[in-house]
CSV table of C-alpha atoms and ligand atoms in Angstrom, one decimal:
chain,number,residue,atom,x,y,z
O,1,MET,CA,-46.6,76.3,35.9
O,2,ALA,CA,-47.9,73.7,38.0
O,3,ASP,CA,-50.6,72.7,35.6
O,4,ASP,CA,-48.3,72.8,32.4
O,5,ARG,CA,-48.6,69.0,32.2
O,6,ILE,CA,-49.5,67.5,28.9
O,7,ALA,CA,-53.0,66.6,28.4
O,8,ALA,CA,-53.4,65.4,25.0
O,9,VAL,CA,-51.2,64.7,21.9
O,10,THR,CA,-52.8,64.4,18.3
O,11,ALA,CA,-51.4,64.0,14.9
O,12,LEU,CA,-52.4,64.8,11.4
O,13,GLU,CA,-50.9,64.0,8.0
O,14,VAL,CA,-50.5,67.4,6.2
O,15,LEU,CA,-48.6,68.5,3.0
O,16,ASP,CA,-44.9,69.8,2.7
O,17,SER,CA,-43.8,72.2,-0.1
O,18,ARG,CA,-43.0,69.4,-2.6
O,19,GLY,CA,-46.7,68.2,-1.9
O,20,ASN,CA,-45.6,65.1,0.0
O,21,PRO,CA,-47.2,64.2,3.2
O,22,THR,CA,-45.5,65.0,6.5
O,23,VAL,CA,-46.4,64.7,10.2
O,24,GLU,CA,-48.0,67.5,12.0
O,25,VAL,CA,-48.4,67.3,15.9
O,26,GLU,CA,-50.5,69.2,18.1
O,27,VAL,CA,-50.2,69.3,22.0
O,28,ARG,CA,-52.6,70.4,24.5
O,29,LEU,CA,-51.6,71.0,28.1
O,30,GLU,CA,-53.9,70.7,31.1
O,31,ASP,CA,-53.8,74.7,31.6
O,32,GLY,CA,-55.3,74.8,28.1
O,33,SER,CA,-52.3,76.1,26.2
O,34,THR,CA,-51.5,74.4,22.8
O,35,GLY,CA,-48.5,74.1,20.6
O,36,ARG,CA,-48.2,72.8,17.1
O,37,ALA,CA,-45.4,71.7,14.9
O,38,ILE,CA,-45.0,70.4,11.3
O,39,VAL,CA,-42.0,68.2,10.5
O,40,PRO,CA,-39.8,69.0,7.5
O,41,SER,CA,-38.4,66.6,5.1
O,42,GLY,CA,-35.1,66.4,3.0
O,43,ALA,CA,-34.2,65.1,-0.7
O,44,SER,CA,-30.4,65.0,-0.3
O,45,THR,CA,-30.5,63.2,2.9
O,46,GLY,CA,-27.4,61.8,4.6
O,47,ALA,CA,-27.0,58.1,5.4
O,48,HIS,CA,-26.4,58.7,8.9
O,49,GLU,CA,-29.6,60.8,9.5
O,50,ALA,CA,-32.3,59.7,11.9
O,51,HIS,CA,-35.0,57.6,10.3
O,52,GLU,CA,-37.9,59.4,8.6
O,53,MET,CA,-40.8,56.9,8.7
O,54,ARG,CA,-42.8,56.5,5.6
O,55,ASP,CA,-45.7,54.0,5.2
O,56,GLY,CA,-44.3,52.3,1.9
O,57,ASP,CA,-48.0,51.6,0.9
O,58,ALA,CA,-47.7,52.3,-2.8
O,59,LYS,CA,-51.5,52.8,-2.9
O,60,ARG,CA,-51.2,56.1,-1.0
O,61,PHE,CA,-49.0,59.0,-1.9
O,62,GLY,CA,-46.5,56.7,-3.8
O,63,GLY,CA,-45.6,54.9,-0.5
O,64,LYS,CA,-44.7,58.4,1.2
O,65,GLY,CA,-47.8,58.3,3.6
O,66,VAL,CA,-46.9,58.8,7.2
O,67,LEU,CA,-50.1,57.1,8.7
O,68,ASP,CA,-47.8,54.7,10.7
O,69,ALA,CA,-45.8,57.7,12.4
O,70,MET,CA,-49.1,59.4,13.2
O,71,THR,CA,-50.4,56.3,15.0
O,72,ASN,CA,-47.2,56.0,16.8
O,73,VAL,CA,-47.8,59.7,17.9
O,74,GLU,CA,-51.2,59.0,19.0
O,75,THR,CA,-50.8,55.7,20.8
O,76,GLU,CA,-47.5,54.8,22.1
O,77,VAL,CA,-45.9,58.2,22.3
O,78,ALA,CA,-48.9,60.0,23.6
O,79,ASP,CA,-49.4,57.3,26.4
O,80,ALA,CA,-45.9,57.9,27.6
O,81,VAL,CA,-45.8,61.9,27.5
O,82,VAL,CA,-49.3,62.7,28.7
O,83,GLY,CA,-48.7,63.8,32.3
O,84,GLN,CA,-45.2,65.1,31.8
O,85,LEU,CA,-44.4,68.7,32.4
O,86,ALA,CA,-44.3,70.7,29.2
O,87,HIS,CA,-41.4,73.0,30.5
O,88,ASP,CA,-39.0,70.0,31.2
O,89,GLN,CA,-38.1,69.6,27.6
O,90,GLN,CA,-35.0,67.7,28.4
O,91,GLY,CA,-36.9,65.2,30.4
O,92,LEU,CA,-39.6,64.9,27.7
O,93,ASP,CA,-36.9,64.4,25.1
O,94,ARG,CA,-35.1,61.8,27.1
O,95,LEU,CA,-38.3,59.9,27.4
O,96,LEU,CA,-38.8,60.0,23.7
O,97,VAL,CA,-35.3,58.8,23.0
O,98,SER,CA,-35.6,55.9,25.5
O,99,LEU,CA,-39.2,54.9,24.4
O,100,ASP,CA,-37.8,54.5,20.8
O,101,GLY,CA,-34.8,52.6,22.1
O,102,THR,CA,-33.0,52.5,18.7
O,103,ALA,CA,-29.8,54.4,17.7
O,104,ASN,CA,-31.5,56.1,14.8
O,105,LYS,CA,-35.2,56.3,15.9
O,106,SER,CA,-36.3,53.8,13.5
O,107,ARG,CA,-38.7,52.1,15.8
O,108,LEU,CA,-41.2,54.9,16.2
O,109,GLY,CA,-39.7,57.3,13.5
O,110,ALA,CA,-37.8,60.3,14.0
O,111,ASN,CA,-40.6,62.4,12.2
O,112,ALA,CA,-43.1,61.3,14.9
O,113,LEU,CA,-40.7,62.0,17.7
O,114,LEU,CA,-39.6,65.3,16.4
O,115,GLY,CA,-43.4,66.4,15.9
O,116,VAL,CA,-44.1,65.8,19.4
O,117,SER,CA,-40.8,67.4,20.8
O,118,LEU,CA,-41.3,70.7,18.9
O,119,ALA,CA,-45.0,70.7,19.5
O,120,VAL,CA,-44.3,70.5,23.3
O,121,ALA,CA,-41.9,73.3,23.1
O,122,HIS,CA,-44.5,75.5,21.4
O,123,ALA,CA,-47.2,74.6,24.1
O,124,SER,CA,-44.7,75.3,26.7
O,125,ALA,CA,-44.0,78.7,25.4
O,126,ALA,CA,-47.8,79.4,25.1
O,127,SER,CA,-48.2,78.3,28.7
O,128,LYS,CA,-45.5,80.7,29.8
O,129,GLY,CA,-47.1,83.4,27.6
O,130,VAL,CA,-43.8,84.2,25.8
O,131,PRO,CA,-42.6,83.8,22.3
O,132,LEU,CA,-40.7,80.5,21.5
O,133,TYR,CA,-37.3,82.2,21.2
O,134,VAL,CA,-37.7,83.6,24.8
O,135,SER,CA,-39.0,80.4,26.2
O,136,LEU,CA,-36.1,78.5,24.8
O,137,GLY,CA,-33.4,81.3,24.8
O,138,GLY,CA,-34.3,83.4,27.8
O,139,THR,CA,-34.9,87.1,27.8
O,140,ASP,CA,-31.3,88.0,26.7
O,141,ALA,CA,-31.7,86.2,23.1
O,142,HIS,CA,-31.2,89.1,20.8
O,143,LEU,CA,-29.0,88.1,18.0
O,144,LEU,CA,-30.6,88.0,14.4
O,145,PRO,CA,-28.7,85.6,12.1
O,146,LEU,CA,-27.1,86.2,8.8
O,147,PRO,CA,-29.4,84.8,6.4
O,148,LEU,CA,-27.9,82.6,3.7
O,149,PHE,CA,-30.2,83.1,0.7
O,150,ASN,CA,-30.2,80.0,-1.6
O,151,VAL,CA,-30.8,81.9,-5.0
O,152,LEU,CA,-29.5,79.4,-7.5
O,153,ASN,CA,-30.7,75.6,-7.1
O,154,GLY,CA,-29.0,72.5,-8.7
O,155,GLY,CA,-28.4,68.9,-7.8
O,156,LYS,CA,-31.3,67.1,-6.3
O,157,HIS,CA,-33.3,70.3,-6.0
O,158,ALA,CA,-33.6,71.2,-9.8
O,159,GLU,CA,-33.5,69.1,-12.8
O,160,ASP,CA,-31.0,70.0,-15.4
O,161,SER,CA,-29.3,72.7,-13.5
O,162,THR,CA,-25.8,72.7,-11.9
O,163,ASP,CA,-24.3,69.5,-10.3
O,164,PHE,CA,-23.6,71.4,-7.2
O,165,GLN,CA,-26.9,72.1,-5.1
O,166,GLU,CA,-26.8,75.5,-3.6
O,167,PHE,CA,-25.5,79.0,-4.4
O,168,MET,CA,-26.3,81.3,-1.7
O,169,LEU,CA,-25.9,84.9,-1.0
O,170,ALA,CA,-24.4,86.1,2.5
O,171,PRO,CA,-25.2,89.7,3.1
O,172,VAL,CA,-22.3,90.1,5.6
O,173,GLY,CA,-22.3,93.8,5.3
O,174,ALA,CA,-25.8,94.8,5.9
O,175,PRO,CA,-26.5,96.8,9.2
O,176,THR,CA,-29.5,94.9,10.3
O,177,PHE,CA,-31.5,91.8,9.5
O,178,ARG,CA,-34.2,93.8,7.7
O,179,GLU,CA,-31.6,95.4,5.5
O,180,ALA,CA,-29.9,91.9,5.0
O,181,VAL,CA,-33.4,90.9,3.5
O,182,ARG,CA,-33.6,93.7,1.3
O,183,TYR,CA,-30.1,93.2,0.1
O,184,GLY,CA,-31.1,89.5,-0.7
O,185,VAL,CA,-34.2,90.4,-2.5
O,186,GLU,CA,-32.6,93.0,-4.6
O,187,VAL,CA,-29.8,90.6,-5.7
O,188,TYR,CA,-32.4,87.8,-6.3
O,189,GLN,CA,-34.4,90.2,-8.7
O,190,ALA,CA,-31.2,91.3,-10.3
O,191,LEU,CA,-30.1,87.6,-10.9
O,192,LYS,CA,-33.6,87.0,-12.5
O,193,LYS,CA,-33.1,89.9,-14.9
O,194,LEU,CA,-29.6,88.7,-15.9
O,195,LEU,CA,-30.8,85.0,-16.6
O,196,GLY,CA,-33.5,86.4,-18.7
O,197,GLU,CA,-31.5,88.7,-20.6
O,198,ARG,CA,-29.2,85.7,-21.5
O,199,GLY,CA,-32.0,83.5,-22.4
O,200,PHE,CA,-31.9,81.2,-19.4
O,201,SER,CA,-34.9,79.8,-17.6
O,202,THR,CA,-36.1,81.7,-14.5
O,203,ASN,CA,-38.0,78.8,-13.4
O,204,ILE,CA,-37.3,77.9,-9.6
O,205,GLY,CA,-36.3,74.8,-7.7
O,206,ASP,CA,-37.4,73.3,-4.5
O,207,GLU,CA,-35.9,76.1,-2.2
O,208,GLY,CA,-36.9,79.0,-4.4
O,209,GLY,CA,-33.8,79.6,-6.2
O,210,PHE,CA,-33.5,79.9,-9.9
O,211,ALA,CA,-32.4,76.6,-11.8
O,212,PRO,CA,-30.9,77.5,-15.2
O,213,SER,CA,-29.1,75.0,-17.4
O,214,LEU,CA,-25.7,76.7,-17.2
O,215,ALA,CA,-22.6,75.6,-19.2
O,216,ASN,CA,-20.7,74.6,-16.1
O,217,ASN,CA,-20.6,74.9,-12.2
O,218,VAL,CA,-18.4,78.0,-12.0
O,219,ALA,CA,-20.8,79.8,-14.1
O,220,ALA,CA,-23.2,80.0,-11.3
O,221,VAL,CA,-20.7,81.6,-9.1
O,222,GLU,CA,-19.9,84.1,-11.8
O,223,LEU,CA,-23.5,84.9,-12.2
O,224,LEU,CA,-24.0,85.6,-8.4
O,225,VAL,CA,-21.0,88.0,-8.5
O,226,GLU,CA,-22.6,89.9,-11.4
O,227,ALA,CA,-25.9,90.1,-9.9
O,228,ILE,CA,-24.5,91.4,-6.7
O,229,THR,CA,-22.7,94.2,-8.7
O,230,ALA,CA,-25.9,94.9,-10.8
O,231,ALA,CA,-27.8,95.4,-7.6
O,232,GLY,CA,-25.4,98.1,-6.6
O,233,TYR,CA,-23.6,96.0,-3.9
O,234,ARG,CA,-19.9,95.1,-3.5
O,235,PRO,CA,-19.2,91.4,-3.6
O,236,GLY,CA,-17.6,90.3,-0.5
O,237,GLU,CA,-18.0,93.4,1.4
O,238,ASP,CA,-21.8,93.9,1.4
O,239,VAL,CA,-22.8,90.4,0.0
O,240,ALA,CA,-20.7,87.3,0.0
O,241,LEU,CA,-21.1,83.8,-1.3
O,242,ALA,CA,-21.8,80.7,0.5
O,243,LEU,CA,-22.1,77.3,-1.2
O,244,ASP,CA,-23.5,73.8,-0.5
O,245,PRO,CA,-22.4,71.6,-3.4
O,246,ALA,CA,-24.0,68.5,-1.4
O,247,THR,CA,-21.2,66.4,-2.7
O,248,THR,CA,-22.4,63.2,-1.0
O,249,GLU,CA,-24.8,63.0,-4.0
O,250,LEU,CA,-21.9,63.1,-6.3
O,251,TYR,CA,-19.7,60.6,-4.7
O,252,GLU,CA,-19.3,57.0,-5.9
O,253,ASP,CA,-16.5,54.5,-5.8
O,254,GLY,CA,-13.9,56.9,-4.4
O,255,HIS,CA,-14.8,59.8,-7.1
O,256,TYR,CA,-16.9,62.8,-7.4
O,257,THR,CA,-18.6,62.9,-10.5
O,258,LEU,CA,-19.4,66.4,-12.1
O,259,LYS,CA,-21.9,65.2,-14.8
O,260,SER,CA,-22.6,68.4,-16.5
O,261,GLU,CA,-18.8,68.9,-17.1
O,262,GLY,CA,-18.0,65.3,-17.8
O,263,ARG,CA,-15.3,65.2,-15.1
O,264,LEU,CA,-14.4,62.7,-12.3
O,265,LEU,CA,-12.4,64.2,-9.4
O,266,SER,CA,-10.5,62.5,-6.6
O,267,SER,CA,-11.0,64.0,-3.1
O,268,ALA,CA,-7.7,65.9,-3.4
O,269,GLU,CA,-8.8,67.4,-6.6
O,270,MET,CA,-12.1,68.7,-4.9
O,271,VAL,CA,-10.1,70.3,-2.4
O,272,ASP,CA,-8.0,71.9,-5.2
O,273,LEU,CA,-11.3,73.0,-6.7
O,274,TRP,CA,-12.5,74.6,-3.6
O,275,ALA,CA,-9.2,76.3,-2.9
O,276,ASP,CA,-9.2,77.7,-6.6
O,277,TRP,CA,-12.7,78.9,-6.1
O,278,CYS,CA,-12.3,80.6,-2.8
O,279,ALA,CA,-9.1,82.4,-4.2
O,280,ARG,CA,-11.2,83.9,-7.1
O,281,TYR,CA,-14.6,84.5,-5.6
O,282,PRO,CA,-15.8,86.1,-2.5
O,283,ILE,CA,-16.9,82.7,-0.7
O,284,VAL,CA,-17.0,82.6,3.0
O,285,SER,CA,-18.6,79.4,3.6
O,286,ILE,CA,-18.7,75.9,1.9
O,287,GLU,CA,-21.0,73.1,3.1
O,288,ASP,CA,-20.6,69.5,2.3
O,289,GLY,CA,-17.7,70.2,0.1
O,290,LEU,CA,-16.8,66.6,0.5
O,291,ALA,CA,-18.8,63.5,1.0
O,292,GLU,CA,-20.2,62.1,4.3
O,293,ASP,CA,-17.8,59.5,5.0
O,294,ASP,CA,-14.7,60.9,3.4
O,295,TRP,CA,-13.1,61.8,6.8
O,296,GLU,CA,-9.6,62.1,5.4
O,297,GLY,CA,-10.7,64.4,2.6
O,298,TRP,CA,-12.3,66.7,5.3
O,299,GLN,CA,-9.2,66.8,7.2
O,300,LEU,CA,-7.3,67.8,4.1
O,301,LEU,CA,-9.9,70.5,3.3
O,302,THR,CA,-10.1,71.8,6.7
O,303,SER,CA,-6.2,72.0,6.9
O,304,ARG,CA,-6.1,73.9,3.5
O,305,LEU,CA,-9.0,76.3,3.8
O,306,GLY,CA,-10.3,76.0,7.6
O,307,ARG,CA,-8.5,79.2,8.7
O,308,THR,CA,-10.3,81.5,6.2
O,309,ILE,CA,-13.3,79.7,5.0
O,310,GLN,CA,-16.4,78.1,7.0
O,311,LEU,CA,-16.6,74.4,6.2
O,312,VAL,CA,-20.0,73.2,7.3
O,313,GLY,CA,-20.7,69.6,7.9
O,314,ASP,CA,-24.3,68.7,6.9
O,315,ASP,CA,-24.3,65.1,5.8
O,316,LEU,CA,-21.0,64.8,7.5
O,317,LEU,CA,-22.4,65.6,11.0
O,318,VAL,CA,-26.3,65.2,10.7
O,319,THR,CA,-26.7,67.2,13.8
O,320,ASN,CA,-25.3,64.3,15.7
O,321,SER,CA,-23.1,65.2,18.8
O,322,GLU,CA,-21.1,61.9,18.4
O,323,ARG,CA,-20.1,62.8,14.7
O,324,LEU,CA,-19.6,66.4,15.9
O,325,ASP,CA,-17.1,65.3,18.6
O,326,ARG,CA,-15.3,63.2,16.0
O,327,ALA,CA,-15.0,66.0,13.7
O,328,ILE,CA,-13.8,68.5,16.2
O,329,SER,CA,-11.1,66.0,17.5
O,330,LEU,CA,-10.1,65.1,13.8
O,331,ASN,CA,-10.1,68.8,12.6
O,332,ALA,CA,-12.5,67.8,10.0
O,333,SER,CA,-14.8,70.8,9.1
O,334,ASN,CA,-15.3,73.7,11.4
O,335,ALA,CA,-19.2,74.2,11.4
O,336,ILE,CA,-22.2,72.2,12.1
O,337,LEU,CA,-25.4,72.5,10.1
O,338,VAL,CA,-28.5,72.1,12.4
O,339,LYS,CA,-31.5,70.3,11.0
O,340,VAL,CA,-33.9,69.3,13.8
O,341,ASN,CA,-35.2,66.3,11.9
O,342,GLN,CA,-31.7,64.8,11.3
O,343,ILE,CA,-31.6,64.0,14.9
O,344,GLY,CA,-35.2,63.7,15.9
O,345,THR,CA,-35.5,65.7,19.3
O,346,LEU,CA,-35.1,69.4,20.1
O,347,THR,CA,-32.7,68.6,23.1
O,348,GLU,CA,-30.3,66.8,21.0
O,349,ALA,CA,-30.3,69.4,18.2
O,350,ILE,CA,-29.6,72.1,20.9
O,351,ALA,CA,-26.9,70.1,22.5
O,352,ALA,CA,-25.1,69.7,19.2
O,353,THR,CA,-25.5,73.4,18.6
O,354,GLN,CA,-24.0,74.3,21.8
O,355,THR,CA,-21.1,72.2,21.5
O,356,ALA,CA,-20.2,73.7,18.2
O,357,LEU,CA,-20.7,77.3,19.5
O,358,SER,CA,-18.7,76.7,22.4
O,359,THR,CA,-15.6,75.3,20.6
O,360,PRO,CA,-13.3,78.0,19.6
O,361,GLY,CA,-13.2,78.4,15.8
O,362,TRP,CA,-16.5,76.5,15.4
O,363,ALA,CA,-20.0,77.7,14.2
O,364,ALA,CA,-23.4,76.6,13.9
O,365,VAL,CA,-25.8,77.2,11.0
O,366,MET,CA,-29.6,76.8,11.7
O,367,SER,CA,-31.3,75.1,8.6
O,368,HIS,CA,-34.5,74.2,7.0
O,369,ARG,CA,-34.9,71.2,4.7
O,370,SER,CA,-35.7,71.2,1.0
O,371,GLY,CA,-39.2,69.9,1.8
O,372,GLU,CA,-40.6,72.6,4.2
O,373,THR,CA,-43.9,74.0,5.3
O,374,GLU,CA,-45.3,77.2,7.0
O,375,ASP,CA,-43.7,76.1,10.5
O,376,THR,CA,-41.3,78.7,11.5
O,377,THR,CA,-39.7,76.9,14.6
O,378,ILE,CA,-36.3,77.2,13.2
O,379,ALA,CA,-36.4,81.1,13.0
O,380,ASP,CA,-37.1,81.2,16.8
O,381,LEU,CA,-34.4,78.6,17.4
O,382,ALA,CA,-31.8,80.5,15.4
O,383,VAL,CA,-32.4,83.5,17.7
O,384,ALA,CA,-32.9,81.5,21.0
O,385,LEU,CA,-29.5,79.7,20.5
O,386,GLY,CA,-27.7,82.7,19.0
O,387,THR,CA,-26.3,80.7,16.2
O,388,GLY,CA,-25.8,83.9,14.2
O,389,GLN,CA,-26.6,82.2,11.0
O,390,ILE,CA,-29.5,80.5,9.4
O,391,LYS,CA,-30.2,79.1,5.7
O,392,THR,CA,-33.7,78.8,4.8
O,393,GLY,CA,-33.9,79.3,1.0
O,394,ALA,CA,-34.5,81.9,-1.4
O,395,THR,CA,-36.3,85.3,-0.6
O,396,ALA,CA,-39.2,83.6,-2.6
O,397,ARG,CA,-41.7,80.7,-2.0
O,398,GLY,CA,-44.0,81.0,1.1
O,399,GLU,CA,-42.5,78.3,3.1
O,400,ARG,CA,-39.1,79.9,3.0
O,401,THR,CA,-40.2,83.4,3.3
O,402,ALA,CA,-42.2,82.3,6.5
O,403,LYS,CA,-38.9,81.9,8.3
O,404,TYR,CA,-37.6,85.2,7.1
O,405,ASN,CA,-40.8,86.9,7.8
O,406,ARG,CA,-40.9,85.4,11.5
O,407,LEU,CA,-37.2,86.7,11.9
O,408,LEU,CA,-38.3,90.3,10.7
O,409,ARG,CA,-41.1,90.2,13.4
O,410,ILE,CA,-38.6,89.0,16.1
O,411,GLU,CA,-36.2,91.9,15.1
O,412,ALA,CA,-39.2,94.4,15.2
O,413,GLN,CA,-40.4,93.1,18.7
O,414,LEU,CA,-36.8,93.3,20.0
O,415,GLY,CA,-36.5,96.8,18.7
O,416,ALA,CA,-33.3,98.6,20.0
O,417,ARG,CA,-32.0,95.3,21.8
O,418,ALA,CA,-32.0,93.4,18.4
O,419,SER,CA,-28.6,93.2,16.9
O,420,TYR,CA,-27.5,91.5,13.6
O,421,ALA,CA,-24.7,88.9,13.4
O,422,GLY,CA,-23.5,89.9,9.8
O,423,GLY,CA,-20.6,87.7,9.2
O,424,SER,CA,-19.4,87.8,12.9
O,425,MET,CA,-20.5,84.3,13.5
O,426,LEU,CA,-18.8,82.6,10.7
O,427,SER,CA,-16.2,80.0,12.0
O,428,GLN,CA,-13.2,81.6,10.7
O,429,ARG,CA,-14.1,84.7,12.8
O,430,ARG,CA,-14.7,83.1,16.0
E,501,PGA,P1,-32.1,68.6,1.9
E,501,PGA,O1,-31.2,69.7,1.4
E,501,PGA,O2,-33.0,69.1,2.8
E,501,PGA,O3,-32.8,68.2,0.5
E,501,PGA,O4,-31.2,67.5,2.5
E,501,PGA,C1,-30.7,70.7,2.2
E,501,PGA,C2,-29.2,70.6,2.3
E,501,PGA,O5,-28.5,69.7,1.8
E,501,PGA,O6,-28.5,71.5,3.0
E,502,ZN,ZN1,-26.5,70.5,2.7
């Protein structure tokens, strides 16, 4: 690996799945190896996320261009990282963090830095001649994650659908990842049929899930349970439910607004709502059940439900080790959602994941963004880090299936060494 030094770094403005521009970075090493990564982008972003740099030039892409971030990659960042050893990911990421110098990577842009960080990881794997999951996770990495299929989209990901953002299928009882995918597809198709029969739209939202205008939020959960049964599976045993209501988006002036139901709820009433749903439906995981700064509410929620339900912090934790440490010490949530672009370097995302996985009763869920691309880095990361859980949308839309397909390939490559996590890595089971 003597010559795995970085020789060149280039950037390109490409498109994400919503048709918005995003940063692609390509890195070439002195030994001729190359690596490429495309940065994802969220819609229901948390206030504490690292900074996504957009040009703000209204004449291009409605202000969403990323030419400034590209320029940062090709000038200042390239100047700093050329000559660095690609296999020293930690050293490289430390350099990126200090080069930026701000707490939220606002000077150079987290999208610029993440593109470089991930592209270098890919180049290093290419240089070693191994797949990314082996390069990052070693030859022992073998755990295929429980896929959380987001089959019904609402909130910011679909107009006129539910207030809550994501209703997901968790095939906890499948014997293998491949079978888990089949379970997911069959329930997705059963759900489509049910919606059609009842005169609801089967158009899909940003993450490939259906986006019907239902009478209320709980109707979505009931439909999913029906679809699981209609597909021939046992709700809870074969296929359980996971939710991401993304309630930061519903929170204002101390209240949560369920617009479609004309209701305003306090934190304590939201906790009651989740407790009620968990008592009635086979729910194993709730993400962002409360808003990003409602720490007291999260403590209440965790003391009420944390022993039996996985409570995932997305906007709450933003893949940030400091916020994670606070949540662990306050007993506020019991799992972290890992989105590489929330923090801006691979090393920092890995550190947060490892802290969660090494804390008893805690879990980590690898995650896509609502704005995605054909980049499949997170599939390899889930296996490399052994998170045992991934959410990357429905079993439809190419940018979502790209990740599931990558995991199918990894499972096939591992052969008899592959094992499927099922529900074993949910926080309440650890
Ligand atoms: P986002 O949604 O990528 O739009 O933030 C995903 C999520 O909230 O988990
Ligand atoms: Zn979320």
